[in-house]
PDB file of C-alpha atoms in Angstrom:
ATOM      1  CA  MET A   1      10.279 -14.954  -3.942  1.00  0.00           C
ATOM      2  CA  GLN A   2      10.262 -13.857  -7.571  1.00  0.00           C
ATOM      3  CA  ASP A   3       8.843 -17.001  -9.186  1.00  0.00           C
ATOM      4  CA  VAL A   4       5.226 -16.293  -8.249  1.00  0.00           C
ATOM      5  CA  ASN A   5       3.078 -15.430 -11.263  1.00  0.00           C
ATOM      6  CA  ILE A   6       0.886 -12.373 -10.751  1.00  0.00           C
ATOM      7  CA  TRP A   7      -2.281 -11.947 -12.815  1.00  0.00           C
ATOM      8  CA  SER A   8      -2.937  -8.443 -14.118  1.00  0.00           C
ATOM      9  CA  GLU A   9      -4.923  -6.700 -16.819  1.00  0.00           C
ATOM     10  CA  GLU A  10      -4.835  -3.223 -18.306  1.00  0.00           C
ATOM     11  CA  PHE A  11      -7.330  -0.934 -19.974  1.00  0.00           C
ATOM     12  CA  GLY A  12      -7.017   2.183 -22.109  1.00  0.00           C
ATOM     13  CA  ALA A  13      -4.391   3.487 -24.497  1.00  0.00           C
ATOM     14  CA  ALA A  14      -0.744   2.674 -23.834  1.00  0.00           C
ATOM     15  CA  THR A  15       0.079   6.335 -24.467  1.00  0.00           C
ATOM     16  CA  ASP A  16      -2.186   7.581 -21.654  1.00  0.00           C
ATOM     17  CA  ALA A  17      -0.943   8.352 -18.154  1.00  0.00           C
ATOM     18  CA  PRO A  18      -0.767   5.060 -16.197  1.00  0.00           C
ATOM     19  CA  ILE A  19      -2.688   4.354 -13.008  1.00  0.00           C
ATOM     20  CA  LEU A  20      -1.891   1.213 -11.019  1.00  0.00           C
ATOM     21  CA  LEU A  21      -4.758   0.110  -8.779  1.00  0.00           C
ATOM     22  CA  ILE A  22      -3.618  -1.762  -5.642  1.00  0.00           C
ATOM     23  CA  MET A  23      -6.332  -3.601  -3.739  1.00  0.00           C
ATOM     24  CA  GLY A  24      -6.232  -4.465  -0.044  1.00  0.00           C
ATOM     25  CA  SER A  25      -5.093  -7.534   1.835  1.00  0.00           C
ATOM     26  CA  MET A  26      -6.672 -10.849   0.851  1.00  0.00           C
ATOM     27  CA  SER A  27      -8.528  -9.102  -1.965  1.00  0.00           C
ATOM     28  CA  GLN A  28      -8.693  -9.701  -5.694  1.00  0.00           C
ATOM     29  CA  GLY A  29      -8.053  -6.918  -8.179  1.00  0.00           C
ATOM     30  CA  ILE A  30     -11.597  -7.130  -9.529  1.00  0.00           C
ATOM     31  CA  LEU A  31     -12.783  -5.460  -6.342  1.00  0.00           C
ATOM     32  CA  TRP A  32     -11.829  -2.333  -8.261  1.00  0.00           C
ATOM     33  CA  PRO A  33     -15.252  -2.062  -9.923  1.00  0.00           C
ATOM     34  CA  ASP A  34     -15.444  -2.271 -13.699  1.00  0.00           C
ATOM     35  CA  GLU A  35     -17.556   0.895 -13.780  1.00  0.00           C
ATOM     36  CA  PHE A  36     -14.973   2.850 -11.796  1.00  0.00           C
ATOM     37  CA  VAL A  37     -12.172   1.591 -14.039  1.00  0.00           C
ATOM     38  CA  ALA A  38     -14.194   2.566 -17.121  1.00  0.00           C
ATOM     39  CA  ARG A  39     -14.594   6.116 -15.832  1.00  0.00           C
ATOM     40  CA  LEU A  40     -10.835   6.420 -15.425  1.00  0.00           C
ATOM     41  CA  VAL A  41     -10.220   5.062 -18.922  1.00  0.00           C
ATOM     42  CA  THR A  42     -12.809   7.423 -20.421  1.00  0.00           C
ATOM     43  CA  GLY A  43     -10.971  10.222 -18.634  1.00  0.00           C
ATOM     44  CA  GLY A  44      -7.794   9.373 -20.545  1.00  0.00           C
ATOM     45  CA  ARG A  45      -5.923   7.022 -18.256  1.00  0.00           C
ATOM     46  CA  ARG A  46      -4.200   3.694 -18.823  1.00  0.00           C
ATOM     47  CA  VAL A  47      -5.460   1.606 -15.920  1.00  0.00           C
ATOM     48  CA  ILE A  48      -3.912  -1.575 -14.519  1.00  0.00           C
ATOM     49  CA  ARG A  49      -5.333  -3.804 -11.805  1.00  0.00           C
ATOM     50  CA  TYR A  50      -3.957  -7.089 -10.504  1.00  0.00           C
ATOM     51  CA  ASP A  51      -4.529  -9.949  -8.083  1.00  0.00           C
ATOM     52  CA  HIS A  52      -2.137 -10.166  -5.149  1.00  0.00           C
ATOM     53  CA  ARG A  53      -0.332 -13.467  -4.743  1.00  0.00           C
ATOM     54  CA  ASP A  54      -2.618 -16.022  -3.101  1.00  0.00           C
ATOM     55  CA  THR A  55      -5.739 -14.290  -4.444  1.00  0.00           C
ATOM     56  CA  GLY A  56      -7.794 -14.716  -7.580  1.00  0.00           C
ATOM     57  CA  LEU A  57      -5.911 -15.890 -10.650  1.00  0.00           C
ATOM     58  CA  SER A  58      -2.428 -15.210  -9.308  1.00  0.00           C
ATOM     59  CA  ASP A  59      -0.333 -18.123  -8.062  1.00  0.00           C
ATOM     60  CA  THR A  60      -1.070 -19.668  -4.705  1.00  0.00           C
ATOM     61  CA  VAL A  61       1.757 -20.691  -2.407  1.00  0.00           C
ATOM     62  CA  ASP A  62       2.346 -23.539   0.019  1.00  0.00           C
ATOM     63  CA  PHE A  63       3.208 -21.177   2.859  1.00  0.00           C
ATOM     64  CA  ALA A  64       4.727 -23.846   5.087  1.00  0.00           C
ATOM     65  CA  ALA A  65       7.159 -24.838   2.341  1.00  0.00           C
ATOM     66  CA  ARG A  66       7.700 -21.375   0.843  1.00  0.00           C
ATOM     67  CA  PRO A  67       6.920 -18.693   3.426  1.00  0.00           C
ATOM     68  CA  TYR A  68       6.927 -15.046   2.462  1.00  0.00           C
ATOM     69  CA  THR A  69       6.359 -11.682   4.136  1.00  0.00           C
ATOM     70  CA  TRP A  70       4.613  -8.441   3.299  1.00  0.00           C
ATOM     71  CA  HIS A  71       7.896  -7.231   1.829  1.00  0.00           C
ATOM     72  CA  ASP A  72       7.313  -9.793  -0.923  1.00  0.00           C
ATOM     73  CA  ILE A  73       3.743  -8.545  -1.415  1.00  0.00           C
ATOM     74  CA  LYS A  74       5.118  -5.000  -1.597  1.00  0.00           C
ATOM     75  CA  ASN A  75       7.767  -6.000  -4.095  1.00  0.00           C
ATOM     76  CA  ASP A  76       5.076  -7.582  -6.261  1.00  0.00           C
ATOM     77  CA  VAL A  77       3.914  -4.022  -6.976  1.00  0.00           C
ATOM     78  CA  TYR A  78       7.275  -3.259  -8.570  1.00  0.00           C
ATOM     79  CA  ARG A  79       7.043  -6.497 -10.530  1.00  0.00           C
ATOM     80  CA  VAL A  80       3.651  -5.489 -11.937  1.00  0.00           C
ATOM     81  CA  LEU A  81       5.002  -2.087 -12.946  1.00  0.00           C
ATOM     82  CA  ASP A  82       7.997  -3.756 -14.601  1.00  0.00           C
ATOM     83  CA  ALA A  83       5.825  -6.290 -16.414  1.00  0.00           C
ATOM     84  CA  HIS A  84       3.819  -3.470 -17.967  1.00  0.00           C
ATOM     85  CA  GLY A  85       6.955  -1.589 -18.948  1.00  0.00           C
ATOM     86  CA  LEU A  86       6.441   1.260 -16.506  1.00  0.00           C
ATOM     87  CA  ASP A  87       9.256   3.121 -14.815  1.00  0.00           C
ATOM     88  CA  SER A  88       6.608   4.962 -12.768  1.00  0.00           C
ATOM     89  CA  ALA A  89       2.857   5.314 -12.415  1.00  0.00           C
ATOM     90  CA  HIS A  90       0.129   7.018 -10.455  1.00  0.00           C
ATOM     91  CA  LEU A  91      -0.639   4.664  -7.540  1.00  0.00           C
ATOM     92  CA  VAL A  92      -4.176   4.293  -6.207  1.00  0.00           C
ATOM     93  CA  GLY A  93      -4.413   1.968  -3.217  1.00  0.00           C
ATOM     94  CA  HIS A  94      -7.378   0.772  -1.180  1.00  0.00           C
ATOM     95  CA  SER A  95      -7.038  -0.331   2.456  1.00  0.00           C
ATOM     96  CA  ALA A  96      -3.771  -2.322   2.743  1.00  0.00           C
ATOM     97  CA  GLY A  97      -3.163  -1.374  -0.899  1.00  0.00           C
ATOM     98  CA  GLY A  98      -2.990   2.222   0.297  1.00  0.00           C
ATOM     99  CA  LEU A  99      -0.446   1.140   2.893  1.00  0.00           C
ATOM    100  CA  LEU A 100       1.655  -0.435   0.133  1.00  0.00           C
ATOM    101  CA  GLY A 101       1.365   2.739  -1.900  1.00  0.00           C
ATOM    102  CA  GLN A 102       2.635   4.790   1.035  1.00  0.00           C
ATOM    103  CA  TYR A 103       5.571   2.411   1.448  1.00  0.00           C
ATOM    104  CA  LEU A 104       6.519   2.677  -2.231  1.00  0.00           C
ATOM    105  CA  ALA A 105       6.249   6.462  -2.123  1.00  0.00           C
ATOM    106  CA  VAL A 106       8.821   6.482   0.681  1.00  0.00           C
ATOM    107  CA  GLU A 107      11.062   3.717  -0.645  1.00  0.00           C
ATOM    108  CA  ARG A 108      11.072   4.517  -4.373  1.00  0.00           C
ATOM    109  CA  PRO A 109       9.755   8.038  -4.955  1.00  0.00           C
ATOM    110  CA  ASP A 110      11.038   7.901  -8.532  1.00  0.00           C
ATOM    111  CA  ARG A 111       8.413   5.267  -9.335  1.00  0.00           C
ATOM    112  CA  VAL A 112       5.408   7.102  -7.861  1.00  0.00           C
ATOM    113  CA  ARG A 113       3.996   9.961  -9.945  1.00  0.00           C
ATOM    114  CA  SER A 114       1.198  10.584  -7.479  1.00  0.00           C
ATOM    115  CA  LEU A 115      -0.428   8.713  -4.614  1.00  0.00           C
ATOM    116  CA  THR A 116      -4.117   8.226  -3.851  1.00  0.00           C
ATOM    117  CA  VAL A 117      -4.960   6.388  -0.643  1.00  0.00           C
ATOM    118  CA  ILE A 118      -8.532   5.164  -0.065  1.00  0.00           C
ATOM    119  CA  GLY A 119      -9.848   3.696   3.196  1.00  0.00           C
ATOM    120  CA  SER A 120      -6.352   3.102   4.552  1.00  0.00           C
ATOM    121  CA  SER A 121      -4.263   3.565   7.671  1.00  0.00           C
ATOM    122  CA  PRO A 122      -1.036   5.539   8.055  1.00  0.00           C
ATOM    123  CA  LEU A 123       2.162   3.629   7.381  1.00  0.00           C
ATOM    124  CA  GLY A 124       3.778   2.750  10.696  1.00  0.00           C
ATOM    125  CA  GLY A 125       0.523   3.033  12.630  1.00  0.00           C
ATOM    126  CA  ALA A 126       0.340  -0.659  13.606  1.00  0.00           C
ATOM    127  CA  GLU A 127      -3.279  -0.894  12.493  1.00  0.00           C
ATOM    128  CA  GLY A 128      -3.195  -4.677  12.743  1.00  0.00           C
ATOM    129  CA  GLN A 129      -2.291  -4.509  16.426  1.00  0.00           C
ATOM    130  CA  VAL A 130      -5.120  -2.039  17.052  1.00  0.00           C
ATOM    131  CA  LEU A 131      -7.566  -4.426  15.403  1.00  0.00           C
ATOM    132  CA  MET A 132      -6.292  -7.432  17.362  1.00  0.00           C
ATOM    133  CA  ARG A 133      -6.577  -5.614  20.681  1.00  0.00           C
ATOM    134  CA  ALA A 134     -10.107  -4.538  19.763  1.00  0.00           C
ATOM    135  CA  LEU A 135     -11.083  -8.121  18.904  1.00  0.00           C
ATOM    136  CA  LEU A 136      -9.644  -9.346  22.214  1.00  0.00           C
ATOM    137  CA  GLY A 137     -11.317  -6.557  24.190  1.00  0.00           C
ATOM    138  CA  GLN A 138      -7.984  -5.188  25.356  1.00  0.00           C
ATOM    139  CA  PRO A 139      -7.406  -1.482  26.049  1.00  0.00           C
ATOM    140  CA  GLN A 140      -5.541   0.521  23.438  1.00  0.00           C
ATOM    141  CA  PRO A 141      -2.329   2.279  24.472  1.00  0.00           C
ATOM    142  CA  GLU A 142      -2.371   6.054  24.413  1.00  0.00           C
ATOM    143  CA  GLY A 143      -1.689   7.361  20.928  1.00  0.00           C
ATOM    144  CA  SER A 144      -3.024   4.279  19.119  1.00  0.00           C
ATOM    145  CA  LEU A 145      -5.062   4.606  15.959  1.00  0.00           C
ATOM    146  CA  PRO A 146      -8.849   4.839  16.370  1.00  0.00           C
ATOM    147  CA  GLU A 147     -10.569   1.463  16.746  1.00  0.00           C
ATOM    148  CA  PRO A 148     -12.987   0.000  14.206  1.00  0.00           C
ATOM    149  CA  THR A 149     -16.679   0.500  14.883  1.00  0.00           C
ATOM    150  CA  PRO A 150     -18.384  -1.755  17.454  1.00  0.00           C
ATOM    151  CA  GLU A 151     -20.405  -3.411  14.678  1.00  0.00           C
ATOM    152  CA  PHE A 152     -17.210  -4.256  12.796  1.00  0.00           C
ATOM    153  CA  VAL A 153     -15.544  -5.686  15.911  1.00  0.00           C
ATOM    154  CA  ALA A 154     -18.600  -7.744  16.855  1.00  0.00           C
ATOM    155  CA  PHE A 155     -18.844  -9.250  13.370  1.00  0.00           C
ATOM    156  CA  TYR A 156     -15.200 -10.330  13.245  1.00  0.00           C
ATOM    157  CA  ARG A 157     -15.274 -11.707  16.772  1.00  0.00           C
ATOM    158  CA  THR A 158     -18.072 -13.999  15.649  1.00  0.00           C
ATOM    159  CA  LEU A 159     -16.324 -14.799  12.370  1.00  0.00           C
ATOM    160  CA  ILE A 160     -13.038 -15.935  13.888  1.00  0.00           C
ATOM    161  CA  SER A 161     -14.803 -18.175  16.420  1.00  0.00           C
ATOM    162  CA  ALA A 162     -17.076 -19.922  13.913  1.00  0.00           C
ATOM    163  CA  PRO A 163     -16.095 -22.937  11.786  1.00  0.00           C
ATOM    164  CA  PRO A 164     -15.437 -22.036   8.143  1.00  0.00           C
ATOM    165  CA  PRO A 165     -18.261 -22.741   5.672  1.00  0.00           C
ATOM    166  CA  ASP A 166     -17.779 -26.024   3.848  1.00  0.00           C
ATOM    167  CA  ASN A 167     -19.814 -25.496   0.661  1.00  0.00           C
ATOM    168  CA  ARG A 168     -20.111 -22.889  -2.078  1.00  0.00           C
ATOM    169  CA  ALA A 169     -23.511 -21.508  -1.064  1.00  0.00           C
ATOM    170  CA  ASP A 170     -22.531 -21.006   2.581  1.00  0.00           C
ATOM    171  CA  ARG A 171     -19.158 -19.515   1.628  1.00  0.00           C
ATOM    172  CA  ILE A 172     -20.812 -16.975  -0.640  1.00  0.00           C
ATOM    173  CA  ASP A 173     -23.400 -16.118   2.026  1.00  0.00           C
ATOM    174  CA  ALA A 174     -20.545 -15.516   4.487  1.00  0.00           C
ATOM    175  CA  MET A 175     -18.739 -13.341   1.950  1.00  0.00           C
ATOM    176  CA  ILE A 176     -21.883 -11.265   1.426  1.00  0.00           C
ATOM    177  CA  ALA A 177     -22.286 -10.845   5.184  1.00  0.00           C
ATOM    178  CA  GLU A 178     -18.732  -9.568   5.417  1.00  0.00           C
ATOM    179  CA  GLN A 179     -19.277  -7.187   2.507  1.00  0.00           C
ATOM    180  CA  ARG A 180     -22.386  -5.834   4.251  1.00  0.00           C
ATOM    181  CA  VAL A 181     -20.375  -4.981   7.370  1.00  0.00           C
ATOM    182  CA  LEU A 182     -17.574  -3.396   5.343  1.00  0.00           C
ATOM    183  CA  HIS A 183     -20.133  -1.419   3.326  1.00  0.00           C
ATOM    184  CA  GLY A 184     -21.124   0.497   6.440  1.00  0.00           C
ATOM    185  CA  THR A 185     -24.431   2.148   7.213  1.00  0.00           C
ATOM    186  CA  GLY A 186     -24.251   5.307   5.118  1.00  0.00           C
ATOM    187  CA  LEU A 187     -25.691   3.945   1.856  1.00  0.00           C
ATOM    188  CA  PRO A 188     -28.263   1.252   1.010  1.00  0.00           C
ATOM    189  CA  PHE A 189     -26.738  -2.203   0.646  1.00  0.00           C
ATOM    190  CA  ASP A 190     -27.549  -3.915  -2.667  1.00  0.00           C
ATOM    191  CA  GLU A 191     -27.581  -7.608  -1.770  1.00  0.00           C
ATOM    192  CA  ASP A 192     -28.207  -8.760  -5.348  1.00  0.00           C
ATOM    193  CA  ALA A 193     -25.158  -6.858  -6.595  1.00  0.00           C
ATOM    194  CA  ALA A 194     -23.147  -8.160  -3.632  1.00  0.00           C
ATOM    195  CA  ARG A 195     -24.096 -11.745  -4.486  1.00  0.00           C
ATOM    196  CA  GLU A 196     -23.066 -11.269  -8.119  1.00  0.00           C
ATOM    197  CA  LEU A 197     -19.692  -9.854  -7.044  1.00  0.00           C
ATOM    198  CA  GLN A 198     -18.982 -12.505  -4.421  1.00  0.00           C
ATOM    199  CA  GLU A 199     -19.933 -15.334  -6.771  1.00  0.00           C
ATOM    200  CA  ARG A 200     -17.464 -13.916  -9.273  1.00  0.00           C
ATOM    201  CA  ILE A 201     -14.746 -13.653  -6.630  1.00  0.00           C
ATOM    202  CA  HIS A 202     -15.431 -17.163  -5.348  1.00  0.00           C
ATOM    203  CA  ASP A 203     -15.452 -18.832  -8.735  1.00  0.00           C
ATOM    204  CA  ARG A 204     -12.365 -17.188 -10.213  1.00  0.00           C
ATOM    205  CA  ALA A 205     -10.105 -17.969  -7.237  1.00  0.00           C
ATOM    206  CA  ARG A 206      -7.521 -20.701  -7.750  1.00  0.00           C
ATOM    207  CA  ASP A 207      -7.766 -21.466  -4.025  1.00  0.00           C
ATOM    208  CA  LEU A 208     -10.105 -19.319  -1.956  1.00  0.00           C
ATOM    209  CA  SER A 209      -8.496 -20.431   1.314  1.00  0.00           C
ATOM    210  CA  ALA A 210      -5.043 -19.232   0.227  1.00  0.00           C
ATOM    211  CA  VAL A 211      -5.878 -15.633   1.162  1.00  0.00           C
ATOM    212  CA  ALA A 212      -5.187 -16.607   4.789  1.00  0.00           C
ATOM    213  CA  ASN A 213      -1.500 -16.649   3.842  1.00  0.00           C
ATOM    214  CA  HIS A 214      -1.575 -12.841   3.917  1.00  0.00           C
ATOM    215  CA  ARG A 215      -2.180 -13.042   7.663  1.00  0.00           C
ATOM    216  CA  LEU A 216       0.681 -15.512   8.019  1.00  0.00           C
ATOM    217  CA  ALA A 217       2.911 -13.156   6.017  1.00  0.00           C
ATOM    218  CA  GLY A 218       2.070 -10.355   8.430  1.00  0.00           C
ATOM    219  CA  ALA A 219       2.839 -12.529  11.451  1.00  0.00           C
ATOM    220  CA  ALA A 220       6.141 -13.581   9.861  1.00  0.00           C
ATOM    221  CA  ASP A 221       7.302  -9.962   9.775  1.00  0.00           C
ATOM    222  CA  PRO A 222       5.496  -7.913  12.440  1.00  0.00           C
ATOM    223  CA  ASP A 223       7.928  -5.018  11.913  1.00  0.00           C
ATOM    224  CA  PHE A 224       7.119  -4.682   8.214  1.00  0.00           C
ATOM    225  CA  GLU A 225       6.007  -1.065   8.453  1.00  0.00           C
ATOM    226  CA  PRO A 226       8.629   1.651   8.965  1.00  0.00           C
ATOM    227  CA  VAL A 227       7.611   4.202  11.573  1.00  0.00           C
ATOM    228  CA  GLY A 228       7.805   7.976  11.318  1.00  0.00           C
ATOM    229  CA  VAL A 229       8.614   8.179   7.609  1.00  0.00           C
ATOM    230  CA  LEU A 230       5.509   9.662   6.005  1.00  0.00           C
ATOM    231  CA  HIS A 231       7.030  13.130   6.049  1.00  0.00           C
ATOM    232  CA  GLN A 232       9.407  11.796   3.393  1.00  0.00           C
ATOM    233  CA  VAL A 233       6.619  11.308   0.827  1.00  0.00           C
ATOM    234  CA  LYS A 234       7.209  13.674  -2.076  1.00  0.00           C
ATOM    235  CA  ALA A 235       4.449  12.474  -4.405  1.00  0.00           C
ATOM    236  CA  PRO A 236       1.302  14.607  -4.568  1.00  0.00           C
ATOM    237  CA  THR A 237      -1.098  12.762  -2.282  1.00  0.00           C
ATOM    238  CA  LEU A 238      -4.868  12.501  -2.145  1.00  0.00           C
ATOM    239  CA  VAL A 239      -6.367  10.731   0.874  1.00  0.00           C
ATOM    240  CA  VAL A 240      -9.947   9.484   0.632  1.00  0.00           C
ATOM    241  CA  GLU A 241     -12.103   8.274   3.511  1.00  0.00           C
ATOM    242  CA  GLY A 242     -15.800   7.477   3.675  1.00  0.00           C
ATOM    243  CA  SER A 243     -17.941   9.287   6.202  1.00  0.00           C
ATOM    244  CA  HIS A 244     -19.155   5.862   7.395  1.00  0.00           C
ATOM    245  CA  GLU A 245     -15.820   4.001   7.372  1.00  0.00           C
ATOM    246  CA  PRO A 246     -16.206   1.016   9.750  1.00  0.00           C
ATOM    247  CA  ALA A 247     -12.714  -0.509   9.646  1.00  0.00           C
ATOM    248  CA  LYS A 248     -10.375   2.469   9.903  1.00  0.00           C
ATOM    249  CA  PRO A 249     -12.467   5.461  11.013  1.00  0.00           C
ATOM    250  CA  GLY A 250     -10.474   8.668  11.190  1.00  0.00           C
ATOM    251  CA  HIS A 251      -7.293   7.094   9.846  1.00  0.00           C
ATOM    252  CA  GLY A 252      -7.444   9.099   6.616  1.00  0.00           C
ATOM    253  CA  ALA A 253      -7.086  12.400   8.446  1.00  0.00           C
ATOM    254  CA  LEU A 254      -3.971  11.071  10.177  1.00  0.00           C
ATOM    255  CA  ILE A 255      -2.401  10.122   6.832  1.00  0.00           C
ATOM    256  CA  ALA A 256      -3.195  13.529   5.375  1.00  0.00           C
ATOM    257  CA  ASP A 257      -1.721  15.220   8.435  1.00  0.00           C
ATOM    258  CA  ARG A 258       1.564  13.305   8.192  1.00  0.00           C
ATOM    259  CA  ILE A 259       2.223  13.659   4.445  1.00  0.00           C
ATOM    260  CA  PRO A 260       3.274  17.182   3.459  1.00  0.00           C
ATOM    261  CA  GLY A 261       0.723  18.855   1.218  1.00  0.00           C
ATOM    262  CA  ALA A 262      -1.685  15.914   1.227  1.00  0.00           C
ATOM    263  CA  ARG A 263      -5.370  16.639   0.637  1.00  0.00           C
ATOM    264  CA  LEU A 264      -8.185  14.831   2.441  1.00  0.00           C
ATOM    265  CA  LEU A 265     -11.472  14.040   0.678  1.00  0.00           C
ATOM    266  CA  THR A 266     -14.384  12.732   2.730  1.00  0.00           C
ATOM    267  CA  VAL A 267     -16.965  10.893   0.624  1.00  0.00           C
ATOM    268  CA  ALA A 268     -20.467  11.116   2.074  1.00  0.00           C
ATOM    269  CA  GLY A 269     -22.059   7.765   2.864  1.00  0.00           C
ATOM    270  CA  MET A 270     -19.095   5.617   1.819  1.00  0.00           C
ATOM    271  CA  GLY A 271     -17.873   2.854   4.098  1.00  0.00           C
ATOM    272  CA  HIS A 272     -14.973   0.502   3.330  1.00  0.00           C
ATOM    273  CA  THR A 273     -16.249  -0.644  -0.065  1.00  0.00           C
ATOM    274  CA  LEU A 274     -16.596   1.032  -3.463  1.00  0.00           C
ATOM    275  CA  PRO A 275     -20.326   0.961  -4.315  1.00  0.00           C
ATOM    276  CA  PRO A 276     -21.760   2.514  -7.500  1.00  0.00           C
ATOM    277  CA  GLU A 277     -22.988   5.607  -5.651  1.00  0.00           C
ATOM    278  CA  VAL A 278     -19.401   6.797  -5.112  1.00  0.00           C
ATOM    279  CA  HIS A 279     -17.833   5.897  -8.474  1.00  0.00           C
ATOM    280  CA  GLU A 280     -18.401   9.280 -10.105  1.00  0.00           C
ATOM    281  CA  GLU A 281     -17.025  11.283  -7.182  1.00  0.00           C
ATOM    282  CA  LEU A 282     -14.043   8.991  -6.726  1.00  0.00           C
ATOM    283  CA  ALA A 283     -13.189   8.851 -10.426  1.00  0.00           C
ATOM    284  CA  THR A 284     -13.508  12.621 -10.789  1.00  0.00           C
ATOM    285  CA  ALA A 285     -11.174  13.130  -7.831  1.00  0.00           C
ATOM    286  CA  VAL A 286      -8.607  10.614  -9.105  1.00  0.00           C
ATOM    287  CA  LEU A 287      -8.672  12.050 -12.624  1.00  0.00           C
ATOM    288  CA  ALA A 288      -8.109  15.546 -11.289  1.00  0.00           C
ATOM    289  CA  HIS A 289      -5.316  14.347  -9.014  1.00  0.00           C
ATOM    290  CA  THR A 290      -3.516  12.487 -11.814  1.00  0.00           C
ATOM    291  CA  ALA A 291      -3.887  15.224 -14.436  1.00  0.00           C
ATOM    292  CA  GLY A 292      -0.862  16.974 -15.868  1.00  0.00           C
TER     293      GLY A 292
END
């Protein structure tokens, strides 16, 4: 499905080394914090961020009439690179964005100068199935990825059983509650900053409910992820995980173990979000990894 318009923006000089920021499932590109982006630009990088289809200012889709899969979401990454005139770039992916980055590094190594994966799971690890079994209280088969934290599981069990909020104030309160859980317990949670961010996300979305199509896209192609291919990644790889990661604890070490030469960075206090306290460390690490 190539006729979906994808919103993107870039910062920095066109002559600087390009970094493409890939956010996670159901997430707008502005979840890459402005302050973090500014640090990368000041460090001499051309930085691009974008909204996935069905998020933010990108097109929304009538999924029943025009279904798509995660292969389409993956291929949108190539479309963003093409639209900015880039044969290749340094890829920095968060959560499911890190999964997409891994996939591209295997599928099109010529387009990936380096790979940075933040708060993600290993490609082929069936993280979604692990989460679903955890939510249903089912045992995990031997060799499965580590489960999310009990607090994470309890929150999402309640979320999926509750009726969706039907007004702006309640929707934003629910979004803040989710951000609090994803933030983890390692750093203080700034509720005022969270409200400002979630109001921005809410009000810039063409259709806030359209993000649910990402789940439908996953169900439409449960075998999206190739298994046992991470050893094929040739791009220099940096894997970042927070010490208080609630959604994918310990998954970063598994990625680093499966990609030859990959380096693992554990950020003290960080959960599954990118709060101001970690911007300097993250930006310094990314700048070093994308140098040369």
